[in-house]
CSV table of C-alpha atoms in Angstrom, one decimal:
chain,number,residue,atom,x,y,z
M,1,GLN,CA,-9.7,-12.6,7.0
M,2,VAL,CA,-8.7,-11.3,3.6
M,3,GLN,CA,-9.2,-7.5,3.3
M,4,LEU,CA,-8.4,-5.0,0.7
M,5,VAL,CA,-8.9,-1.5,2.0
M,6,GLN,CA,-8.8,1.4,-0.4
M,7,SER,CA,-8.2,5.1,0.1
M,8,GLY,CA,-11.0,7.6,0.2
M,9,ALA,CA,-13.0,9.5,-2.4
M,10,GLU,CA,-11.1,12.0,-4.6
M,11,VAL,CA,-12.2,15.1,-6.7
M,12,ARG,CA,-9.9,16.3,-9.5
M,13,LYS,CA,-10.1,18.8,-12.3
M,14,PRO,CA,-9.7,17.7,-15.9
M,15,GLY,CA,-6.0,17.2,-16.8
M,16,ALA,CA,-5.0,16.4,-13.3
M,17,SER,CA,-3.8,13.0,-11.8
M,18,VAL,CA,-5.2,10.8,-9.1
M,19,LYS,CA,-3.5,8.1,-7.1
M,20,VAL,CA,-5.6,5.4,-5.3
M,21,SER,CA,-4.2,3.0,-2.8
M,22,CYS,CA,-5.2,-0.5,-1.8
M,23,ARG,CA,-3.8,-2.0,1.4
M,24,ALA,CA,-3.9,-5.7,1.8
M,25,SER,CA,-4.2,-7.8,5.0
M,26,GLY,CA,-5.1,-11.3,6.1
M,27,TYR,CA,-3.0,-13.2,3.6
M,28,THR,CA,0.6,-13.4,2.2
M,29,PHE,CA,0.8,-10.2,0.2
M,30,SER,CA,3.5,-11.3,-2.1
M,31,SER,CA,1.7,-14.4,-3.3
M,32,TYR,CA,-1.3,-12.8,-5.0
M,33,TYR,CA,-1.4,-10.4,-7.9
M,34,ILE,CA,-3.7,-7.4,-7.8
M,35,HIS,CA,-6.0,-6.2,-10.5
M,36,TRP,CA,-7.6,-2.8,-10.9
M,37,VAL,CA,-11.2,-2.5,-12.3
M,38,ARG,CA,-13.3,0.6,-12.7
M,39,GLN,CA,-17.0,1.2,-13.0
M,40,ALA,CA,-18.5,4.5,-14.3
M,41,PRO,CA,-21.7,5.6,-12.6
M,42,GLY,CA,-24.6,3.3,-13.6
M,43,LEU,CA,-22.4,1.4,-16.1
M,44,GLY,CA,-20.5,-1.8,-16.3
M,45,LEU,CA,-17.1,-3.0,-15.2
M,46,GLU,CA,-13.8,-2.2,-17.0
M,47,TRP,CA,-10.5,-3.9,-16.4
M,48,MET,CA,-7.5,-1.6,-16.2
M,49,GLY,CA,-4.5,-3.9,-15.5
M,50,ILE,CA,-2.7,-6.3,-13.1
M,51,ILE,CA,0.4,-6.0,-11.0
M,52,ASN,CA,2.6,-8.6,-9.3
M,53,PRO,CA,3.1,-7.2,-5.8
M,54,SER,CA,6.4,-9.1,-5.3
M,55,GLY,CA,9.6,-9.8,-7.2
M,56,ASP,CA,10.0,-7.5,-10.2
M,57,GLY,CA,6.6,-6.1,-9.8
M,58,SER,CA,5.6,-7.1,-13.3
M,59,ILE,CA,2.6,-5.3,-14.7
M,60,ASN,CA,0.2,-5.7,-17.6
M,61,TYR,CA,-1.9,-2.6,-18.5
M,62,ALA,CA,-5.0,-2.7,-20.6
M,63,GLN,CA,-4.1,-1.0,-23.9
M,64,LYS,CA,-6.9,1.5,-23.5
M,65,PHE,CA,-5.0,3.0,-20.5
M,66,GLN,CA,-1.4,2.6,-21.7
M,67,GLY,CA,0.4,5.8,-21.2
M,68,ARG,CA,-2.0,7.2,-18.6
M,69,VAL,CA,-2.0,4.6,-15.9
M,70,THR,CA,0.8,3.6,-13.5
M,71,MET,CA,0.6,0.8,-11.0
M,72,ASP,CA,3.1,0.3,-8.2
M,73,ARG,CA,3.5,-1.5,-4.9
M,74,ASP,CA,5.1,-1.0,-1.5
M,75,THR,CA,5.8,-4.4,0.0
M,76,SER,CA,6.8,-2.8,3.4
M,77,THR,CA,3.2,-1.5,3.8
M,78,ARG,CA,1.4,-4.2,1.8
M,79,THR,CA,0.0,-1.6,-0.4
M,80,VAL,CA,-0.7,-1.4,-4.1
M,81,TYR,CA,-1.2,1.9,-6.0
M,82,MET,CA,-2.9,2.9,-9.2
M,83,GLU,CA,-2.3,6.4,-10.6
M,84,LEU,CA,-4.3,7.7,-13.5
M,85,SER,CA,-3.2,10.9,-15.3
M,86,SER,CA,-4.6,13.4,-17.8
M,87,LEU,CA,-8.0,12.9,-16.3
M,88,LYS,CA,-11.1,13.5,-18.3
M,89,SER,CA,-14.8,13.7,-17.2
M,90,GLU,CA,-15.2,10.2,-18.6
M,91,ASP,CA,-12.8,8.9,-15.9
M,92,THR,CA,-15.4,9.6,-13.2
M,93,ALA,CA,-15.9,6.2,-11.8
M,94,VAL,CA,-15.5,3.9,-8.8
M,95,TYR,CA,-12.1,2.3,-8.9
M,96,TYR,CA,-11.7,-1.1,-7.4
M,97,CYS,CA,-8.7,-3.2,-6.5
M,98,ALA,CA,-9.2,-7.0,-6.6
M,99,ARG,CA,-7.1,-10.0,-5.9
M,100,ASP,CA,-6.3,-12.8,-8.3
M,101,PRO,CA,-6.6,-16.1,-6.4
M,102,TYR,CA,-4.1,-18.1,-8.4
M,103,CYS,CA,-0.9,-17.2,-10.3
M,104,THR,CA,2.0,-19.3,-11.5
M,105,ASP,CA,5.0,-18.7,-13.8
M,106,ASP,CA,2.6,-19.7,-16.6
M,107,GLY,CA,0.1,-17.0,-15.8
M,108,CYS,CA,-2.8,-16.0,-13.5
M,109,SER,CA,-6.4,-17.2,-13.2
M,110,LEU,CA,-7.6,-13.7,-14.3
M,111,THR,CA,-10.4,-14.0,-11.8
M,112,PHE,CA,-11.2,-11.7,-8.9
M,113,ASP,CA,-11.9,-13.4,-5.6
M,114,TYR,CA,-11.6,-10.5,-3.1
M,115,TRP,CA,-12.4,-6.9,-3.8
M,116,GLY,CA,-11.7,-3.6,-2.1
M,117,GLN,CA,-14.6,-1.4,-1.1
M,118,GLY,CA,-14.0,0.9,-4.1
M,119,THR,CA,-12.8,4.5,-4.4
M,120,LEU,CA,-15.0,7.1,-6.1
M,121,VAL,CA,-13.0,9.5,-8.3
M,122,THR,CA,-14.9,12.5,-9.6
M,123,VAL,CA,-13.4,14.5,-12.4
M,124,SER,CA,-15.1,17.9,-12.7
M,125,SER,CA,-14.1,21.4,-13.5
Y,1,ASP,CA,-10.7,-7.8,-27.6
Y,2,ILE,CA,-13.2,-10.5,-26.6
Y,3,GLN,CA,-16.8,-9.0,-26.5
Y,4,MET,CA,-19.1,-10.4,-23.8
Y,5,THR,CA,-22.9,-10.0,-24.4
Y,6,GLN,CA,-25.4,-10.7,-21.6
Y,7,SER,CA,-29.1,-11.2,-22.0
Y,8,PRO,CA,-31.5,-10.0,-20.8
Y,9,SER,CA,-30.2,-6.6,-19.5
Y,10,SER,CA,-32.9,-6.7,-16.8
Y,11,LEU,CA,-35.7,-9.0,-15.6
Y,12,SER,CA,-38.4,-9.0,-13.1
Y,13,ALA,CA,-38.9,-12.1,-10.9
Y,14,SER,CA,-40.5,-13.2,-7.7
Y,15,VAL,CA,-39.1,-15.0,-4.7
Y,16,GLY,CA,-39.0,-18.7,-5.5
Y,17,ASP,CA,-38.7,-18.2,-9.3
Y,18,ARG,CA,-36.1,-20.0,-11.4
Y,19,VAL,CA,-34.0,-17.4,-13.1
Y,20,THR,CA,-31.7,-17.9,-16.1
Y,21,ILE,CA,-29.1,-15.4,-17.4
Y,22,SER,CA,-27.2,-15.9,-20.6
Y,23,CYS,CA,-23.7,-14.7,-21.6
Y,24,ARG,CA,-22.2,-15.0,-25.0
Y,25,SER,CA,-18.5,-14.4,-26.0
Y,26,SER,CA,-17.4,-13.2,-29.4
Y,27,GLN,CA,-14.9,-16.1,-29.6
Y,28,ASN,CA,-14.3,-19.5,-28.1
Y,29,ILE,CA,-13.2,-19.1,-24.5
Y,30,SER,CA,-13.4,-22.7,-23.5
Y,31,ARG,CA,-14.6,-22.6,-19.8
Y,32,TYR,CA,-12.8,-19.4,-18.9
Y,33,LEU,CA,-15.9,-17.7,-17.7
Y,34,ASN,CA,-16.8,-16.2,-14.3
Y,35,TRP,CA,-19.9,-14.8,-12.8
Y,36,TYR,CA,-20.2,-12.0,-10.2
Y,37,GLN,CA,-23.1,-10.6,-8.2
Y,38,GLN,CA,-23.1,-6.9,-7.4
Y,39,LYS,CA,-25.6,-5.3,-5.0
Y,40,SER,CA,-26.2,-1.5,-5.0
Y,41,GLY,CA,-23.3,0.4,-3.5
Y,42,GLU,CA,-21.1,-2.7,-3.0
Y,43,ALA,CA,-18.2,-4.3,-4.8
Y,44,PRO,CA,-18.9,-7.3,-7.0
Y,45,LYS,CA,-18.7,-10.7,-5.4
Y,46,LEU,CA,-17.4,-13.8,-7.1
Y,47,LEU,CA,-20.1,-16.5,-7.5
Y,48,ILE,CA,-18.8,-19.0,-10.1
Y,49,TYR,CA,-15.5,-19.5,-11.8
Y,50,THR,CA,-14.4,-21.5,-14.8
Y,51,ALA,CA,-18.0,-21.7,-15.9
Y,52,LYS,CA,-19.4,-24.0,-13.3
Y,53,THR,CA,-17.3,-24.1,-10.1
Y,54,LEU,CA,-19.1,-22.6,-7.1
Y,55,GLN,CA,-17.0,-20.2,-5.1
Y,56,ASN,CA,-16.7,-21.1,-1.4
Y,57,GLY,CA,-19.6,-19.9,0.6
Y,58,VAL,CA,-22.0,-19.4,-2.3
Y,59,PRO,CA,-25.3,-21.2,-2.0
Y,60,PRO,CA,-25.9,-24.2,-4.2
Y,61,ARG,CA,-29.0,-22.6,-5.7
Y,62,PHE,CA,-26.5,-20.8,-8.1
Y,63,THR,CA,-25.3,-23.0,-10.9
Y,64,GLY,CA,-23.2,-22.2,-14.0
Y,65,SER,CA,-23.0,-24.1,-17.3
Y,66,GLY,CA,-21.7,-23.8,-20.8
Y,67,SER,CA,-18.5,-23.8,-22.7
Y,68,GLY,CA,-17.1,-22.3,-25.9
Y,69,THR,CA,-19.2,-19.2,-26.6
Y,70,GLU,CA,-22.5,-19.8,-24.7
Y,71,PHE,CA,-22.9,-19.7,-21.0
Y,72,THR,CA,-25.7,-19.6,-18.5
Y,73,LEU,CA,-26.1,-18.7,-14.8
Y,74,THR,CA,-29.2,-20.2,-13.2
Y,75,ILE,CA,-30.7,-19.4,-9.8
Y,76,SER,CA,-32.9,-22.3,-9.0
Y,77,SER,CA,-35.1,-20.6,-6.4
Y,78,LEU,CA,-34.7,-16.8,-6.1
Y,79,GLN,CA,-34.3,-15.5,-2.6
Y,80,PRO,CA,-34.8,-11.9,-1.4
Y,81,GLU,CA,-31.0,-11.4,-1.1
Y,82,ASP,CA,-30.5,-12.4,-4.7
Y,83,PHE,CA,-32.0,-9.2,-6.1
Y,84,ALA,CA,-28.9,-7.6,-7.6
Y,85,THR,CA,-27.0,-7.1,-10.9
Y,86,TYR,CA,-25.1,-10.1,-12.3
Y,87,TYR,CA,-22.0,-9.9,-14.6
Y,88,CYS,CA,-20.1,-12.4,-16.6
Y,89,GLN,CA,-16.4,-12.0,-17.2
Y,90,GLN,CA,-14.0,-13.8,-19.5
Y,91,SER,CA,-10.7,-15.0,-18.0
Y,92,PHE,CA,-9.4,-16.4,-21.3
Y,93,SER,CA,-7.1,-13.6,-22.2
Y,94,ALA,CA,-6.3,-9.9,-21.5
Y,95,PRO,CA,-7.8,-7.5,-21.8
Y,96,LEU,CA,-10.3,-9.0,-19.4
Y,97,THR,CA,-13.8,-8.1,-20.4
Y,98,PHE,CA,-17.2,-8.1,-18.8
Y,99,GLY,CA,-20.8,-8.5,-20.0
Y,100,GLY,CA,-23.0,-5.5,-19.6
Y,101,GLY,CA,-24.8,-6.9,-16.6
Y,102,THR,CA,-28.3,-8.3,-15.9
Y,103,LYS,CA,-30.3,-6.5,-13.2
Y,104,VAL,CA,-32.6,-8.9,-11.4
Y,105,GLY,CA,-35.5,-7.0,-9.8
Y,106,ILE,CA,-38.9,-7.5,-8.5
């Protein structure tokens, strides 16, 4: 069965960086793009970007996070990573990876059919 | 960015009730609209994509409708496991955006 398993909770101080991993199993890793979405405590969902786990690893970041977020992948371990730098208290959130069910050369469905369990990142001095 | 507005933000209902949640987009998104269900402490779950297509395994009591800028999620007969928060999301263009959520409670 399709599974996205994320790394554990993290605590960071303001100004630091955090790197969250998302390991895929149960499907052909290279065939499905991965999104990152975050959710601040008690609040709604916010899209951060999308990465192609194969080929050139093309990426599209949400403008809000440009310059602070880096997404990467390791095809040998079927793992996608999201690193957020210059952390602020407002970055305290649960970070999710989620799979896009359908992508072609013309684009992706921009839908999320499977989600990781979430990783809580707490930013506090 | 496309703004997504859901209403109501919360509602109270009973088992067996018919529940309707609305979602409005700030511009025409055709049928590029998805619905998710999120239970407390869990990741969201895809219910409906492209406005009206039921995701595999989702009960048929969930239906989606609408196009353009106005969309609706209907639960025909609320079940105990349906008490959750529901989000709409536009898949028309990046940045992808979500509605603020509708909490369905007792």
